[in-house]
Coordinates of C-alpha atoms in Angstrom, one line a residue:
X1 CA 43.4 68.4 -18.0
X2 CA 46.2 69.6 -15.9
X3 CA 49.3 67.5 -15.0
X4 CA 50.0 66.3 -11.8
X5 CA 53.2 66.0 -10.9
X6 CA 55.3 64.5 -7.4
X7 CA 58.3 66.0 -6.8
X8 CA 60.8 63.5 -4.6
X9 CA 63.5 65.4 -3.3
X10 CA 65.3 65.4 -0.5
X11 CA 66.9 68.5 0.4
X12 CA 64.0 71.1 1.5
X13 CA 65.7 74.5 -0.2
X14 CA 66.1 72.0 -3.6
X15 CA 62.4 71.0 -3.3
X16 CA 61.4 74.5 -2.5
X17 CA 63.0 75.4 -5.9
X18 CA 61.5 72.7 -7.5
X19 CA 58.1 72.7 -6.6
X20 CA 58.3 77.0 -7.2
X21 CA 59.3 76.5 -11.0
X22 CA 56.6 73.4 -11.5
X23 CA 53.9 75.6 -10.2
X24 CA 55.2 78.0 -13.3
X25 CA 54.6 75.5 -15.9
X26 CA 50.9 75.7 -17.8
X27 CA 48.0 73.4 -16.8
X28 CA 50.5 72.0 -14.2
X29 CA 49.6 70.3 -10.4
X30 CA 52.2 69.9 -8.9
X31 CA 51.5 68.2 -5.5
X32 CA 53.3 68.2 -2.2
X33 CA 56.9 66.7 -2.5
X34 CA 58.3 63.3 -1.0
X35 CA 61.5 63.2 1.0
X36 CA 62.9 60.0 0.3
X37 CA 62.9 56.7 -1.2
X38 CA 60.4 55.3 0.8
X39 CA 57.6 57.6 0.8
X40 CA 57.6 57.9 -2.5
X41 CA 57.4 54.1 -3.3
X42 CA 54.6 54.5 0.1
X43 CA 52.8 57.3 -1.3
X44 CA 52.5 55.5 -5.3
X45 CA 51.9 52.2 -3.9
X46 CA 48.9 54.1 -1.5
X47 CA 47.7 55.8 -4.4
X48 CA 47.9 52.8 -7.2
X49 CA 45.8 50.9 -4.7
X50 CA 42.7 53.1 -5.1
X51 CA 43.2 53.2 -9.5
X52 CA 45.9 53.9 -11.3
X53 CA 44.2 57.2 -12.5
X54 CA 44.7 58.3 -9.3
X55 CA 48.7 58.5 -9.7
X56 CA 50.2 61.3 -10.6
X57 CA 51.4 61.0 -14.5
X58 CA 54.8 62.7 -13.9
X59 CA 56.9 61.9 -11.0
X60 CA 60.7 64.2 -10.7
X61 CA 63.2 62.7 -9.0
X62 CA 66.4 64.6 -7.3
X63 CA 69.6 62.8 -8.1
X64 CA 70.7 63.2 -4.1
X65 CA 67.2 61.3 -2.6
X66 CA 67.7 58.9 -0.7
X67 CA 68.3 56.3 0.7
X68 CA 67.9 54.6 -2.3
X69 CA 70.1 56.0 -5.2
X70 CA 68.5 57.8 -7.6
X71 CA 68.8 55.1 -10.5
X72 CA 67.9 52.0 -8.6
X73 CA 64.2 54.1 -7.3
X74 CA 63.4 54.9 -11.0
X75 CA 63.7 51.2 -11.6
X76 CA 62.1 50.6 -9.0
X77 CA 58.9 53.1 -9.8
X78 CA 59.2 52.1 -13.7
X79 CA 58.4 48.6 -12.4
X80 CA 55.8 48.9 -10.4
X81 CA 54.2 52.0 -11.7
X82 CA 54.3 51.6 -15.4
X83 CA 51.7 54.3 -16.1
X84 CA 53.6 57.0 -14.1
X85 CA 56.9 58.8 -16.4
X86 CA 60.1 59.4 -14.3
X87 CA 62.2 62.7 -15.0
X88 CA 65.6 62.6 -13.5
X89 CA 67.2 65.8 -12.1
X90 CA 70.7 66.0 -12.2
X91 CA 73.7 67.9 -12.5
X92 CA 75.3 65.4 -14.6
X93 CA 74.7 66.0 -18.3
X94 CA 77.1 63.2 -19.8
X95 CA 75.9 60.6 -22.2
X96 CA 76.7 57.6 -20.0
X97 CA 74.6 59.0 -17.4
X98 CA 72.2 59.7 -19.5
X99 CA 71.9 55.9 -21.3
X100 CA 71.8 54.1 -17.6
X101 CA 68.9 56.6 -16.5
X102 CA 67.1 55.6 -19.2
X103 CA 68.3 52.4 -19.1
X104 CA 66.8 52.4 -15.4
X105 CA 63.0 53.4 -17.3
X106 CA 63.4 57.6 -16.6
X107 CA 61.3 59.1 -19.2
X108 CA 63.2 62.2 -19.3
X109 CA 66.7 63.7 -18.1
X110 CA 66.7 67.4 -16.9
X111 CA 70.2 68.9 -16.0
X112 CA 70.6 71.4 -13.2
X113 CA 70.1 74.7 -12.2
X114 CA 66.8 74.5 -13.5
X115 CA 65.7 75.9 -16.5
X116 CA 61.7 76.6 -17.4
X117 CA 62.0 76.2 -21.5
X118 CA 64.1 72.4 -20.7
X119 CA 61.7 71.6 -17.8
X120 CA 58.3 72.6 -19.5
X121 CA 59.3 70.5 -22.8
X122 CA 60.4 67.2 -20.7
X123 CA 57.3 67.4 -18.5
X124 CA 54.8 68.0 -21.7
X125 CA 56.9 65.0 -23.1
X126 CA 56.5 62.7 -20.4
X127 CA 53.1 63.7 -19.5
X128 CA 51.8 62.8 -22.6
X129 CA 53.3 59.7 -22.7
X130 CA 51.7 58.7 -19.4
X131 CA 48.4 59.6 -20.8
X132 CA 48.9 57.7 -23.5
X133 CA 50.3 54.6 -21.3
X134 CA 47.2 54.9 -19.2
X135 CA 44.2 54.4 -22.3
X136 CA 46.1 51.7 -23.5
X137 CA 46.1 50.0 -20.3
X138 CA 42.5 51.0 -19.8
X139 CA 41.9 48.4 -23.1
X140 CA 45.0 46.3 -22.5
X141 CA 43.4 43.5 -20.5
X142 CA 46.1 41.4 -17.8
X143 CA 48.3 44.1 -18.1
X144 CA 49.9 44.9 -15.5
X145 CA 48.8 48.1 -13.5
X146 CA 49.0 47.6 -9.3
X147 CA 51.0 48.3 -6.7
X148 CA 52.8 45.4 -6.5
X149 CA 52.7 42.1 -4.7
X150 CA 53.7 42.0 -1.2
X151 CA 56.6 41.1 0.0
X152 CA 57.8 40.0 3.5
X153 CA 61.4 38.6 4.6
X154 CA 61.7 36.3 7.0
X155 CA 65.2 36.6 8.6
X156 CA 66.5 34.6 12.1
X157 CA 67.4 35.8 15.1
X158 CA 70.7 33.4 15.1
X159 CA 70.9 30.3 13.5
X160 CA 68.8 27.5 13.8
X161 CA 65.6 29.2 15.2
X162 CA 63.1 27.9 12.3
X163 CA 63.4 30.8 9.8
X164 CA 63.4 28.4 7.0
X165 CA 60.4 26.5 7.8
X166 CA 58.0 29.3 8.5
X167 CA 59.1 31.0 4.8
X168 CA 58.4 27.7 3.5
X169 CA 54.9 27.7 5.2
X170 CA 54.1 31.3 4.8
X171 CA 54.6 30.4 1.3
X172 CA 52.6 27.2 0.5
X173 CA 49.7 29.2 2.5
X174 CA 49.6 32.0 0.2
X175 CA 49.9 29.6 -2.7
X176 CA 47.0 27.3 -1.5
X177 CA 44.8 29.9 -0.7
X178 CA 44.9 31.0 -4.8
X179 CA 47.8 34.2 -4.6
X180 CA 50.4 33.9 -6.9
X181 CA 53.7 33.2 -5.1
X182 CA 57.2 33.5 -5.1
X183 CA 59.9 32.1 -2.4
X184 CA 63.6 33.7 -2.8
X185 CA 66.3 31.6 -0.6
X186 CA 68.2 34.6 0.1
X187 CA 70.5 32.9 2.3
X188 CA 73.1 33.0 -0.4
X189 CA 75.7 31.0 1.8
X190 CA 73.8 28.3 3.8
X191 CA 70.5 28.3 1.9
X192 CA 68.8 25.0 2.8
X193 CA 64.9 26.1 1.1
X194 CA 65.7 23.3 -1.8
X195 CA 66.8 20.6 0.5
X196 CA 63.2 21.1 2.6
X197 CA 61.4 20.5 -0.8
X198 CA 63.9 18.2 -2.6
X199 CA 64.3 20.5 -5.3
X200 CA 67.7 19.9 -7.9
X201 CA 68.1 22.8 -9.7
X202 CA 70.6 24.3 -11.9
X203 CA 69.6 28.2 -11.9
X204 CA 69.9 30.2 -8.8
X205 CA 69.0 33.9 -8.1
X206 CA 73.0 34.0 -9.1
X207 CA 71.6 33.6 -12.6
X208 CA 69.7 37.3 -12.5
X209 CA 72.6 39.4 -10.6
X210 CA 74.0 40.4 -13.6
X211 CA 71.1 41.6 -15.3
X212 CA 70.3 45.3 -15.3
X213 CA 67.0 44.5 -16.9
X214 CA 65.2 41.5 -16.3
X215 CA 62.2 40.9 -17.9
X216 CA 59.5 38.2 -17.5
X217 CA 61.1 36.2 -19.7
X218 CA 64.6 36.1 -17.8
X219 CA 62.6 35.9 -14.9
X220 CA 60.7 32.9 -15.8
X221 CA 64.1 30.5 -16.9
X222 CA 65.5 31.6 -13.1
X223 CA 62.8 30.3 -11.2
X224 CA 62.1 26.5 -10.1
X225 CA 58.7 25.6 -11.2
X226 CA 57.7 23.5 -7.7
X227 CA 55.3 20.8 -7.8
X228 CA 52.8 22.7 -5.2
X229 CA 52.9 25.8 -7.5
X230 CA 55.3 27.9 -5.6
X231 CA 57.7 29.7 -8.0
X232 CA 61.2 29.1 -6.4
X233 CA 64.4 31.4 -6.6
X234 CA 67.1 29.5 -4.9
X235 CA 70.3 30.2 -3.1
X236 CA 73.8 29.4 -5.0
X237 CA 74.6 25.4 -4.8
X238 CA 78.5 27.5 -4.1
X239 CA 77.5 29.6 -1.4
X240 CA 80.7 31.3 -2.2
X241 CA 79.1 32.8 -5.6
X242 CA 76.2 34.3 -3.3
X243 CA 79.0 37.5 -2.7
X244 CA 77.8 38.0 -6.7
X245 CA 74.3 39.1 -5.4
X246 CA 74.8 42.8 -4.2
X247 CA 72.4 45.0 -2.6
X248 CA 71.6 46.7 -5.9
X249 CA 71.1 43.3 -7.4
X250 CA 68.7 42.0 -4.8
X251 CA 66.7 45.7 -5.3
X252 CA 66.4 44.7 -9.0
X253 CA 65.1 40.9 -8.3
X254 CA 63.0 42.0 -5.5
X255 CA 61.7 44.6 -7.5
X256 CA 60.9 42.1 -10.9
X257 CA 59.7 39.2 -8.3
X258 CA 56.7 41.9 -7.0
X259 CA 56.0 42.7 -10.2
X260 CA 55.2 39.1 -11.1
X261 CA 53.4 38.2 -8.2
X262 CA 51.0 38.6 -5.1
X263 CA 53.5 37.1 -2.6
X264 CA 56.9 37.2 -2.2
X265 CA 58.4 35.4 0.5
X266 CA 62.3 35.7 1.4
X267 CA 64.5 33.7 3.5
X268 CA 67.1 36.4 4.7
X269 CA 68.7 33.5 7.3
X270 CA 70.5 34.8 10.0
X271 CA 73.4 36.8 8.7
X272 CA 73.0 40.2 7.4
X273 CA 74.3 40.3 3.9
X274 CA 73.9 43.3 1.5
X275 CA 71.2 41.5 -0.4
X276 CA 69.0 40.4 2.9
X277 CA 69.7 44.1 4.2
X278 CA 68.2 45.3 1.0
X279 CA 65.3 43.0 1.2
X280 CA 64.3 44.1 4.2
X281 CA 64.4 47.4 3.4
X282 CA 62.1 46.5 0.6
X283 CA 59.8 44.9 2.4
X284 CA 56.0 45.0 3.2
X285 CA 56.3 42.9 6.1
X286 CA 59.7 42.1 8.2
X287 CA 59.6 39.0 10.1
X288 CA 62.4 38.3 13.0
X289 CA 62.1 34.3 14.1
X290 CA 62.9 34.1 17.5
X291 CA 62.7 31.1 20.1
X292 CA 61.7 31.9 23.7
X293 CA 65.2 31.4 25.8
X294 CA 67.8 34.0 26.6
X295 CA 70.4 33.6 23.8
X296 CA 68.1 33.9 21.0
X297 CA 65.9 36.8 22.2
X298 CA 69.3 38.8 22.8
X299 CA 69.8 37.7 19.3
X300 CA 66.6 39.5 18.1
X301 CA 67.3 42.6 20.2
X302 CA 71.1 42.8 18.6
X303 CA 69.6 42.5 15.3
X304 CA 66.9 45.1 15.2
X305 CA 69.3 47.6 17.1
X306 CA 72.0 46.8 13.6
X307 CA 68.6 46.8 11.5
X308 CA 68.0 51.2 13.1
X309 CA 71.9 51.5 13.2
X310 CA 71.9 50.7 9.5
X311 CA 68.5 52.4 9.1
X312 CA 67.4 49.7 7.1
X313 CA 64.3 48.9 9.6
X314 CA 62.7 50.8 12.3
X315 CA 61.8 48.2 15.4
X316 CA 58.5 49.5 15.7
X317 CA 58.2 48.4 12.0
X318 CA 59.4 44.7 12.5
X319 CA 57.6 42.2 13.6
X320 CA 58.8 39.1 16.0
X321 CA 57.3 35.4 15.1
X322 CA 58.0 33.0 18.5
X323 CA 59.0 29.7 17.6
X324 CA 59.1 26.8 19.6
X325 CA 56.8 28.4 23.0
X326 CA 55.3 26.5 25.4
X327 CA 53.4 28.0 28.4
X328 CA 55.8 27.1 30.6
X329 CA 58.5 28.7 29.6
X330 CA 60.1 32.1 31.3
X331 CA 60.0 34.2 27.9
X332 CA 56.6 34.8 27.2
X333 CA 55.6 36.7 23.6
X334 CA 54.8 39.9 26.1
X335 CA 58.4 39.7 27.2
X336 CA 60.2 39.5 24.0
X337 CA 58.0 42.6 22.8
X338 CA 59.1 44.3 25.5
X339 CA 62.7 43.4 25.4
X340 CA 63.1 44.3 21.6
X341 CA 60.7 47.0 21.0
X342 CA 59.0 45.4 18.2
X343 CA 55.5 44.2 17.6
X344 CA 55.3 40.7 18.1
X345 CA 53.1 38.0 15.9
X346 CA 49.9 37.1 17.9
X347 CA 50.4 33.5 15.9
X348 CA 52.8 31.8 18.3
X349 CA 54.3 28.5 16.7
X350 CA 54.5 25.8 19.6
X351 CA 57.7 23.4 20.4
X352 CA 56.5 20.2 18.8
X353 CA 59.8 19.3 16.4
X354 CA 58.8 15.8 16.2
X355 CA 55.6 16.5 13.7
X356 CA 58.3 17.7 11.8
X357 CA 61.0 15.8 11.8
X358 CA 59.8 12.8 9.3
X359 CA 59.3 15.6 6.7
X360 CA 62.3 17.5 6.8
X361 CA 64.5 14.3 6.9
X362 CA 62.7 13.2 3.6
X363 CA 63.2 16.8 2.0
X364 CA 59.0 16.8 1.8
X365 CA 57.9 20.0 4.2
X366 CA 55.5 21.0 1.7
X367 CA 53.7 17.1 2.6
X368 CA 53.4 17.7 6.7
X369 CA 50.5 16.8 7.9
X370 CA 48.0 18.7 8.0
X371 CA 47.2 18.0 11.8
X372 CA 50.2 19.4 12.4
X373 CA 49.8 22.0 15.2
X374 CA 53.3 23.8 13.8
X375 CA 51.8 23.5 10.1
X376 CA 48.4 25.2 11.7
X377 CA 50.1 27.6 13.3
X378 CA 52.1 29.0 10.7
X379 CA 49.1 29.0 8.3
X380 CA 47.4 31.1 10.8
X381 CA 50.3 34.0 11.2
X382 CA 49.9 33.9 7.3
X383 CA 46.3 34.9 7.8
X384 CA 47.3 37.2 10.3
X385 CA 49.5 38.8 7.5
X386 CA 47.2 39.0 4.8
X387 CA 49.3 36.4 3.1
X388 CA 46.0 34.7 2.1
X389 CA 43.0 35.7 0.0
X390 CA 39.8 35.9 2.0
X391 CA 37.7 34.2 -0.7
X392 CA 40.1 30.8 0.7
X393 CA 38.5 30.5 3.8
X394 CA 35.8 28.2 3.7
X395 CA 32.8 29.5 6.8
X396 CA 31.2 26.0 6.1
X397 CA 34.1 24.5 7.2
X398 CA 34.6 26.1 10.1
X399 CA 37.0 28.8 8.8
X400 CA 39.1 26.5 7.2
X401 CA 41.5 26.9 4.1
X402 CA 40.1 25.7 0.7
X403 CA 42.4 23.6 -1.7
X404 CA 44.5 21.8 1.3
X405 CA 42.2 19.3 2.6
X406 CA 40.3 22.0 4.2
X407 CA 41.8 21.2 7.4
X408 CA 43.6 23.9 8.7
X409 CA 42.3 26.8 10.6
X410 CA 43.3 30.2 11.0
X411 CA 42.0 30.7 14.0
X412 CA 44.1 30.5 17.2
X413 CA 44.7 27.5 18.8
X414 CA 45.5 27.5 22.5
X415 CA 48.9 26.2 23.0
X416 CA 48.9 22.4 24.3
X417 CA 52.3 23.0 25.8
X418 CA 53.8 20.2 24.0

């Protein structure tokens, strides 16, 4: 059976040399190489979703790809492709290197120029192991073999446009409709998520920064058990400690929470931070809350410009949710797509603060009524996400979601202009 093997490199002379020599080694296929960070993770991820027979068993990774260093996108493939072995390729030969690599989950270290004798020998190695990863997960029951959950940040135009409360929501949808879910309060200053569901805690997502590997176990004592299901990873009670929680830290969590489960929902705020920036560059879905007047819609246009200045996001690949609209307001949904270049939510959320004001002065979101036409709203762009499983909607009630009273609908309600 031959080996398949993805070569991600960056630099097209490197992968030229790289693919020539793996096209040298017996019973070996190698395929056509990745460019970068994300289409590798893209390319696994489109692959795992078909069977994970279909991934290729060795994946060789450049030490200069990008944008994601080297070592963090091994951790990140080890995590969510545990059937696939990693070989680094690197001009670095020392021992420290070596231990963090495989510290990281690489399979195999290969030092450069490129030899054939060290190159054959690590991909037989690796191969095989793969193989052997892949019958035992054939027999190994809830083991762990997809793509991943998905994950999808919810960040604010400024401050104060509703970016917590439609996290919150997008949350307790996926959770009610059956999908496992997390909800990260990546606001690591001003994080108010525990406050909306009067939550004390005493472990934060400060708790995993640290950690270079963190299992299910270390996983499971940093996350807040809520009362509706939800799996919560809170913001720092001293928002000074959230400076703890670098970008390579949130990659990590990010990385174990969609591992763990189907949805992960995170409240980036309103300020980029190294950790939201990497979130977002993580993530499946990129939401940008918005309200329908002038200062907050130059807000969202200023943030998805820093978003492609940064090259964390592309604007055509966020997605603008407007809060608060009524028909007779100037800004319409078709303006603010225009204005920003992004796609914009067909689920608009109307301006009717007072159905929520007795639950968030309580600290109860997760009880608002579910005549709410804010709740129904939000429950419907979670539909329009495929936040929620299909099997949740019930046709005999009118297309309504199982498991919360059956009483709200995803489809589109005309706005009453409240």
């Amino acid at each position: 059976m031959p080996t398949r093997i993805l070569p991600a490199v960056g630099d097209a002379d490197a992968a030229r040399s790289v693919t020539t020599l793996l096209s040298q080694l017996p019973d070996a296929e190698p395929v056509a190489p990745v460019v970068d960070s994300t289409q590798l993770v893209d390319t696994l991820a489109r692959l795992a979703a078909e069977s994970v027979d279909e991934l290729p068993e060795v994946v060789v990774v450049h030490e200069r790809i990008g944008p994601v260093p080297a070592l963090e996108l091994i951790r990140e493939v080890a995590l969510r492709f545990p059937a696939v072995g990693v070989i680094l390729v690197t001009s670095d030969a020392s021992p420290g290197l070596f231990q963090a690599a495989m510290d990281s989950g690489a399979r195999g270290l290969v030092t450069l120029p490129l030899g054939y004798e060290e190159l054959a020998s690590r991909v037989q190695a690796v191969s095989q192991w793969s193989v052997g990863v892949r019958r035992h997960l054939g027999h190994g029951g809830d083991v762990f073999t997809g793509a991943g959950g998905t994950v999808v940040t919810v960040s604010g135009a400024k401050g104060g446009v509703g970016t917590t409360v439609t996290a919150i929501q997008l949350a307790l949808a996926s959770q009610a409709s059956g999908r496992a879910t997390a909800l990260v309060d990546m606001d690591l200053q001003a994080g108010d998520v525990a406050s909306y569901l009067d939550v004390q805690f005493r472990r934060s997502v400060v708790d995993l920064a640290a950690i270079t590997d963190i299992s299910p176990r270390v996983l499971a004592d940093a996350v807040f058990r809520h009362d509706t299901g939800l799996a919560l990873l809170l913001a720092p009670g001293e928002g000074e400690r959230g400076e703890e929680v670098t970008d390579r830290a949130a990659r990590q969590i990010v990385s174990a929470l969609r591992s763990r489960y189907e949805t992960v929902v995170i409240d980036c705020g309103a300020q980029l931070t190294g950790a939201g920036a990497a979130a977002v560059e993580m993530a499946d879905t990129a939401l940008l809350v918005t309200t329908p007047d002038v200062v907050a819609v130059r807000g969202a246009k200023r943030m998805v410009r820093m978003w492609d200045r940064l090259q964390i996001r592309k604007a055509e690949e966020t997605t603008v949710v407007v809060n608060r609209h009524t028909r007779g307001t100037e800004i319409q949904p078709a303006l603010v797509r225009k204005i920003t270049g992004t796609a914009v939510a067909a689920a608009t959320v109307p301006a009717h603060f007072k159905e929520l004001q007795a639950a968030v002065d309580a600290g109860r979101l997760h009880e608002l009524d579910n005549r709410s036409t804010v709740k129904q709203a939000l429950w419907a762009l979670a539909g329009e996400l495929g936040l929620v499983k299909p099997a949740a909607v019930d046709r005999r009630a009118g297309g309504r979601l199982r498991g919360d009273r059956g009483s709200v609908s995803f489809r589109r309600r005309r706005d009453s202009g409240g």
